Amino acid sequence: MDLSIIEDDLSLVETSFQEYLASRVPLIAKIGKHILSSGGKRIRPAILLLSSRLNGYRGQRAIRMASIVEFIHTATLLHDDVVDNADIRRGTPAANTLWGSEASVLVGDFLFSKSFFLMVEDGNLKILKILAEATTRLAEGEILELVKTGDLDISDQEYMELITSKTAVLISAASQIGAVLGDAPEEIEDTMRSYGLFVGIAFQLIDDCLDYTSTHETFGKTIGTDLREGKVTFPLIVSYKKADGDEKRRIKDIILSEKISHDDFDKVQGLIEKYKGVAATMTLAREYVSKAKKCLESVPRCGERDALVDLAEYIVKRKH
Ligand code: FPP
Ligand code: MG
């Protein structure tokens, strides 16, 4: 992914994290720095910065907005790792492993609240509304996922709704905010929102593949977590539909069991391979990347547009 044209702005975003983490309570900066400096891909800030430049914005507010979006994302990760009982994030121990669930949830609350404080300070009601809607939907998505735990009859539509809410809406908001900063006409704003949405859907589809196909070292998080947590993702949905009666029963027993062994995981992985669940998910992800790229077709060629195309392509090529 070539982000050289926004390199300087991305460094300024990193610097502003330090400023925004400042607090009388040292634990906040400690946990905040731990997760923020552990090598996130900064996809949301990058999209926001590129979208704002693409739409002619050249001021400092994009730096603040990009930091806010990453803060919100970081808050959700802190909460998500508690919900998912995750022990590793970005190749290092998750905050909940090091400081416990309570501290993780509460620092997540700080980041989330600080984000809205910074938005109010900026004073743009439209951006405030975009992010308030996005975070509401995000929480809704995460709750939908909880409700659908272990449900192998989840429909394709429900799964798509779930990943759109939990992942794509925030990426979509980042992309739209860039257009808002550039005072772009309504239809360009819609185009940028769609670009982010499609990239976000592709991103989560690939994430769900990597949970079955990657290795802990490459992915930076524990493999097989989705199955262990009873999350029925697209590779499994596709494969379960095609499985015969015996195989369906086996999958059901495994997903509903208290503890999933390595052998259980291998069995499910084998069935996903047999029924090409990962391949089908990758194909769908590629379709969304194409849709994202199509959004940019009407935009005149420039470095920012090329970088956004590159970023969309990176989503399906990524290994972590
Ligand atoms: C990661 O999914 C989780 C999310 C993208 C959303 C998490 C949202 C919340 C916890 C609720 C909202 C919280 C706030 C502060 C508004 P994943 O578990 O599939 O990915 P992973 O493998 O990286 O953990
Ligand atoms: Mg998780």
Coordinates of C-alpha atoms and ligand atoms in Angstrom, one line a residue:
M1 CA 0.0 0.0 0.0
D2 CA 1.6 3.3 -1.1
L3 CA 0.7 6.1 1.2
S4 CA 3.8 8.2 0.5
I5 CA 1.8 11.3 -0.5
I6 CA 0.2 11.5 2.9
E7 CA 3.2 10.4 4.9
D8 CA 3.7 13.8 6.6
D9 CA 0.0 14.1 7.5
L10 CA 0.1 10.5 8.9
S11 CA 3.0 11.5 11.1
L12 CA 1.1 14.5 12.4
V13 CA -1.8 12.1 13.2
E14 CA 0.6 10.0 15.3
T15 CA 1.9 13.1 17.1
S16 CA -1.6 14.2 17.9
F17 CA -2.4 10.9 19.5
Q18 CA 0.1 11.8 22.3
E19 CA -1.6 15.1 22.8
Y20 CA -5.1 13.7 23.0
L21 CA -4.0 10.9 25.4
A22 CA -2.8 13.4 27.9
S23 CA -4.6 13.0 31.2
R24 CA -4.2 13.4 35.0
V25 CA -4.5 9.6 35.1
P26 CA -1.3 8.0 33.8
L27 CA -2.9 4.6 33.1
I28 CA -4.8 6.2 30.2
A29 CA -1.7 7.2 28.2
K30 CA 0.0 4.0 29.2
I31 CA -2.8 1.7 27.8
G32 CA -3.5 4.1 24.9
K33 CA 0.1 4.2 23.8
H34 CA 0.4 0.4 24.1
I35 CA -2.4 -0.2 21.6
L36 CA -1.8 2.8 19.4
S37 CA 1.9 2.1 19.0
S38 CA 1.5 -1.6 18.3
G39 CA 1.4 -1.3 14.5
G40 CA -2.1 -0.6 13.4
K41 CA -2.5 -0.2 9.6
R42 CA -4.1 3.3 10.0
I43 CA -6.5 2.5 7.2
R44 CA -9.2 4.8 8.5
P45 CA -6.9 7.9 8.9
A46 CA -5.4 7.2 5.5
I47 CA -8.7 7.1 3.8
L48 CA -9.9 10.3 5.6
L49 CA -6.7 12.2 4.7
L50 CA -6.8 11.0 1.0
S51 CA -10.5 11.7 0.6
S52 CA -10.1 15.2 2.1
R53 CA -7.2 16.0 -0.3
L54 CA -8.9 14.5 -3.2
N55 CA -11.8 16.9 -2.5
G56 CA -9.4 19.9 -2.3
Y57 CA -9.1 20.3 1.4
R58 CA -5.6 21.3 2.6
G59 CA -6.1 22.5 6.2
Q60 CA -5.3 21.0 9.6
R61 CA -8.8 19.8 10.5
A62 CA -8.2 16.6 8.5
I63 CA -5.4 15.6 10.9
R64 CA -7.7 16.0 13.9
M65 CA -10.5 14.1 12.2
A66 CA -8.2 11.3 11.2
S67 CA -7.0 11.1 14.8
I68 CA -10.6 11.0 16.1
V69 CA -11.6 8.2 13.7
E70 CA -8.5 6.2 14.8
F71 CA -9.4 6.9 18.5
I72 CA -12.9 5.6 18.0
H73 CA -11.5 2.5 16.2
T74 CA -9.1 2.0 19.1
A75 CA -11.8 2.3 21.7
T76 CA -13.9 -0.4 19.9
L77 CA -10.8 -2.7 19.7
L78 CA -10.3 -2.3 23.5
H79 CA -13.9 -3.2 24.1
D80 CA -13.9 -5.9 21.4
D81 CA -10.9 -7.8 22.9
V82 CA -12.7 -8.0 26.2
V83 CA -15.9 -9.2 24.6
D84 CA -14.0 -11.7 22.5
N85 CA -11.7 -12.9 25.2
A86 CA -8.8 -12.1 22.9
D87 CA -5.3 -12.4 24.3
I88 CA -3.3 -11.1 21.4
R89 CA -3.8 -8.0 19.3
R90 CA -1.3 -6.7 16.6
G91 CA 1.2 -9.3 17.6
T92 CA 1.5 -8.2 21.2
P93 CA -0.5 -9.0 24.3
A94 CA -3.9 -7.4 24.2
A95 CA -4.5 -4.6 26.7
N96 CA -6.9 -6.8 28.6
T97 CA -4.2 -9.4 29.0
L98 CA -1.8 -6.9 30.5
W99 CA -4.1 -4.6 32.5
G100 CA -7.3 -6.6 32.8
S101 CA -10.8 -6.2 31.4
E102 CA -11.9 -3.3 33.6
A103 CA -9.0 -1.1 32.6
S104 CA -9.4 -1.9 28.9
V105 CA -13.1 -1.1 28.9
L106 CA -12.6 2.1 30.8
V107 CA -9.7 3.4 28.7
G108 CA -11.9 2.5 25.7
D109 CA -14.6 4.7 27.2
F110 CA -12.0 7.5 27.6
L111 CA -11.0 7.3 24.0
F112 CA -14.6 7.2 22.9
S113 CA -15.6 10.2 25.0
K114 CA -12.5 12.2 24.0
S115 CA -13.3 11.6 20.4
F116 CA -16.7 13.3 20.8
F117 CA -15.1 16.1 22.8
L118 CA -12.6 16.8 20.0
M119 CA -15.5 16.7 17.4
V120 CA -17.5 19.2 19.4
E121 CA -14.5 21.5 19.7
D122 CA -14.2 21.4 15.9
G123 CA -17.8 22.4 15.8
N124 CA -19.0 20.8 12.5
L125 CA -22.4 19.4 13.2
K126 CA -22.5 17.4 10.0
I127 CA -19.4 15.5 10.9
L128 CA -20.7 15.1 14.5
K129 CA -23.8 13.5 13.0
I130 CA -21.9 11.2 10.6
L131 CA -19.8 9.9 13.5
A132 CA -22.6 9.6 16.0
E133 CA -24.6 7.6 13.5
A134 CA -21.6 5.4 12.6
T135 CA -20.8 4.6 16.3
T136 CA -24.4 3.9 17.1
R137 CA -24.5 1.5 14.2
L138 CA -21.2 0.0 15.2
A139 CA -22.4 -0.9 18.6
E140 CA -25.6 -2.3 17.1
G141 CA -23.5 -4.5 14.8
E142 CA -21.5 -5.8 17.7
I143 CA -24.7 -6.6 19.6
L144 CA -26.1 -8.3 16.5
E145 CA -23.0 -10.4 16.4
L146 CA -23.5 -11.4 20.1
V147 CA -27.1 -12.3 19.4
K148 CA -26.1 -14.4 16.4
T149 CA -23.4 -16.3 18.3
G150 CA -23.5 -20.0 17.4
D151 CA -26.3 -19.5 14.9
L152 CA -25.4 -21.6 11.9
D153 CA -28.6 -20.6 10.2
I154 CA -27.6 -17.0 10.0
S155 CA -28.5 -15.7 6.5
D156 CA -26.1 -14.1 4.0
Q157 CA -28.1 -10.9 4.4
E158 CA -27.8 -10.9 8.2
Y159 CA -24.0 -11.6 8.0
M160 CA -23.6 -8.8 5.5
E161 CA -25.6 -6.4 7.7
L162 CA -23.4 -7.5 10.7
I163 CA -20.1 -6.8 9.0
T164 CA -21.4 -3.6 7.4
S165 CA -22.3 -2.3 10.8
K166 CA -19.4 -3.5 12.9
T167 CA -16.6 -2.6 10.4
A168 CA -17.7 -0.9 7.2
V169 CA -19.7 2.1 8.6
L170 CA -16.7 3.6 10.4
I171 CA -14.5 3.3 7.3
S172 CA -17.3 4.7 5.3
A173 CA -17.7 7.6 7.7
A174 CA -13.9 8.4 7.4
S175 CA -14.2 8.5 3.6
Q176 CA -17.3 10.7 3.7
I177 CA -15.8 13.1 6.3
G178 CA -13.0 13.8 3.8
A179 CA -15.6 15.0 1.3
V180 CA -17.3 17.1 3.9
L181 CA -14.0 18.8 4.8
G182 CA -13.6 19.6 1.1
D183 CA -17.1 21.0 0.9
A184 CA -17.8 18.5 -1.9
P185 CA -21.2 18.4 -3.6
E186 CA -23.7 16.0 -2.2
E187 CA -23.2 13.3 -4.9
I188 CA -19.4 13.3 -4.4
E189 CA -20.0 12.9 -0.7
D190 CA -22.2 9.9 -1.4
T191 CA -19.6 8.5 -3.7
M192 CA -16.9 8.8 -1.1
R193 CA -19.2 7.2 1.5
S194 CA -19.9 4.3 -0.8
Y195 CA -16.2 3.9 -1.5
G196 CA -15.5 3.5 2.2
L197 CA -18.4 1.2 2.7
F198 CA -17.3 -1.2 0.0
V199 CA -13.7 -1.1 1.2
G200 CA -14.9 -1.8 4.7
I201 CA -17.0 -4.8 3.7
A202 CA -14.1 -6.3 1.7
F203 CA -11.8 -5.7 4.7
Q204 CA -14.0 -7.7 7.1
L205 CA -14.5 -10.5 4.6
I206 CA -10.8 -10.9 4.3
D207 CA -10.4 -10.6 8.1
D208 CA -12.9 -13.5 8.4
C209 CA -10.8 -15.6 5.9
L210 CA -7.5 -14.9 7.6
D211 CA -9.0 -16.2 10.9
Y212 CA -9.1 -19.6 9.2
T213 CA -6.1 -19.4 6.9
S214 CA -3.4 -17.3 8.4
T215 CA -0.9 -18.0 11.2
H216 CA -0.7 -16.3 14.5
E217 CA 2.7 -14.8 13.6
T218 CA 1.5 -13.3 10.4
F219 CA -1.9 -12.2 11.4
G220 CA -0.9 -10.7 14.7
K221 CA -3.8 -12.3 16.5
T222 CA -4.8 -15.8 17.5
I223 CA -6.2 -17.9 14.6
G224 CA -9.5 -19.7 15.0
T225 CA -10.9 -17.2 17.4
D226 CA -14.1 -16.7 15.4
L227 CA -14.9 -20.4 15.7
R228 CA -13.9 -20.6 19.3
E229 CA -16.2 -17.6 20.1
G230 CA -19.0 -19.1 18.1
K231 CA -18.9 -16.5 15.4
V232 CA -20.3 -17.8 12.2
T233 CA -18.5 -16.0 9.5
F234 CA -18.9 -16.2 5.7
P235 CA -16.3 -19.0 5.0
L236 CA -18.3 -21.2 7.5
I237 CA -21.8 -20.0 6.3
V238 CA -20.9 -21.0 2.7
S239 CA -19.5 -24.4 3.7
Y240 CA -22.2 -25.2 6.2
K241 CA -24.8 -24.7 3.5
K242 CA -23.1 -27.2 1.2
A243 CA -22.2 -29.8 3.9
D244 CA -24.1 -33.1 4.2
G245 CA -26.2 -34.1 7.2
D246 CA -23.4 -35.7 9.1
E247 CA -21.0 -32.9 8.5
K248 CA -23.6 -30.3 9.5
R249 CA -24.1 -32.2 12.8
R250 CA -20.4 -32.3 13.4
I251 CA -20.1 -28.5 12.8
K252 CA -23.0 -27.8 15.1
D253 CA -21.6 -30.0 17.9
I254 CA -18.3 -28.2 17.6
I255 CA -19.6 -24.7 17.5
L256 CA -21.9 -25.3 20.5
S257 CA -19.2 -27.1 22.6
E258 CA -17.7 -25.3 25.6
K259 CA -14.1 -25.8 24.5
I260 CA -12.9 -26.2 21.0
S261 CA -9.8 -28.4 20.6
H262 CA -7.2 -28.1 17.9
D263 CA -8.6 -31.2 16.4
D264 CA -12.1 -29.7 16.3
F265 CA -10.7 -26.6 14.5
D266 CA -8.9 -28.8 12.0
K267 CA -12.1 -30.6 11.3
V268 CA -14.0 -27.4 10.6
Q269 CA -11.1 -26.0 8.6
G270 CA -11.1 -29.2 6.5
L271 CA -14.7 -28.8 5.7
I272 CA -14.2 -25.2 4.8
E273 CA -11.5 -26.3 2.5
K274 CA -13.7 -29.1 1.0
Y275 CA -16.5 -26.7 0.2
K276 CA -14.3 -23.8 -0.8
G277 CA -15.7 -21.4 1.8
V278 CA -12.5 -19.3 1.9
A279 CA -12.4 -19.1 -1.9
A280 CA -16.0 -18.0 -2.1
T281 CA -15.4 -15.3 0.5
M282 CA -12.3 -14.1 -1.3
T283 CA -14.3 -13.8 -4.5
L284 CA -17.0 -11.8 -2.7
A285 CA -14.3 -9.5 -1.2
R286 CA -12.8 -9.0 -4.7
E287 CA -16.3 -8.0 -5.9
Y288 CA -16.5 -5.3 -3.2
V289 CA -13.0 -4.0 -4.1
S290 CA -14.2 -3.7 -7.7
K291 CA -17.2 -1.8 -6.5
A292 CA -15.0 0.5 -4.4
K293 CA -12.8 1.2 -7.4
K294 CA -15.8 1.8 -9.6
C295 CA -16.8 4.7 -7.2
L296 CA -13.6 6.4 -8.1
E297 CA -13.9 6.1 -11.8
S298 CA -15.7 9.4 -12.2
V299 CA -12.9 11.2 -10.2
P300 CA -10.1 12.8 -12.3
R301 CA -6.9 10.9 -12.0
C302 CA -4.5 12.3 -9.4
G303 CA -2.1 10.9 -6.7
E304 CA -4.9 10.8 -4.1
R305 CA -7.2 8.8 -6.4
D306 CA -4.4 6.4 -7.3
A307 CA -3.6 5.9 -3.6
L308 CA -7.3 5.1 -2.8
V309 CA -7.4 2.6 -5.6
D310 CA -4.1 1.1 -4.3
L311 CA -5.6 0.9 -0.8
A312 CA -8.7 -0.9 -2.0
E313 CA -6.5 -3.4 -3.8
Y314 CA -4.3 -3.9 -0.8
I315 CA -7.4 -5.0 1.3
V316 CA -7.6 -8.3 -0.6
K317 CA -3.9 -8.8 -0.8
R318 CA -3.2 -8.2 2.9
K319 CA -1.8 -11.0 5.1
H320 CA -2.5 -9.3 8.4
Ligands
FPP1 C1 -13.6 -6.2 15.5 O1 -14.2 -7.3 14.9 C2 -14.7 -5.4 16.2 C3 -15.2 -4.2 15.7 C4 -14.7 -3.7 14.4 C5 -16.2 -3.5 16.4 C6 -16.2 -3.5 17.9 C7 -17.3 -2.7 18.5 C8 -17.7 -2.6 19.8 C9 -16.9 -3.4 20.8 C10 -18.9 -1.8 20.2 C11 -18.8 -0.4 20.1 C12 -17.9 0.3 21.0 C13 -17.8 1.7 21.1 C14 -16.7 2.3 22.0 C15 -18.7 2.5 20.3 P1 -13.6 -8.7 15.1 O2 -13.7 -9.2 16.5 O3 -14.2 -9.6 14.0 O4 -12.1 -8.5 14.7 P2 -10.7 -8.9 15.4 O5 -10.4 -10.2 14.9 O6 -9.7 -7.8 15.0 O7 -11.0 -8.8 16.9
MG2 MG -12.5 -9.5 18.0

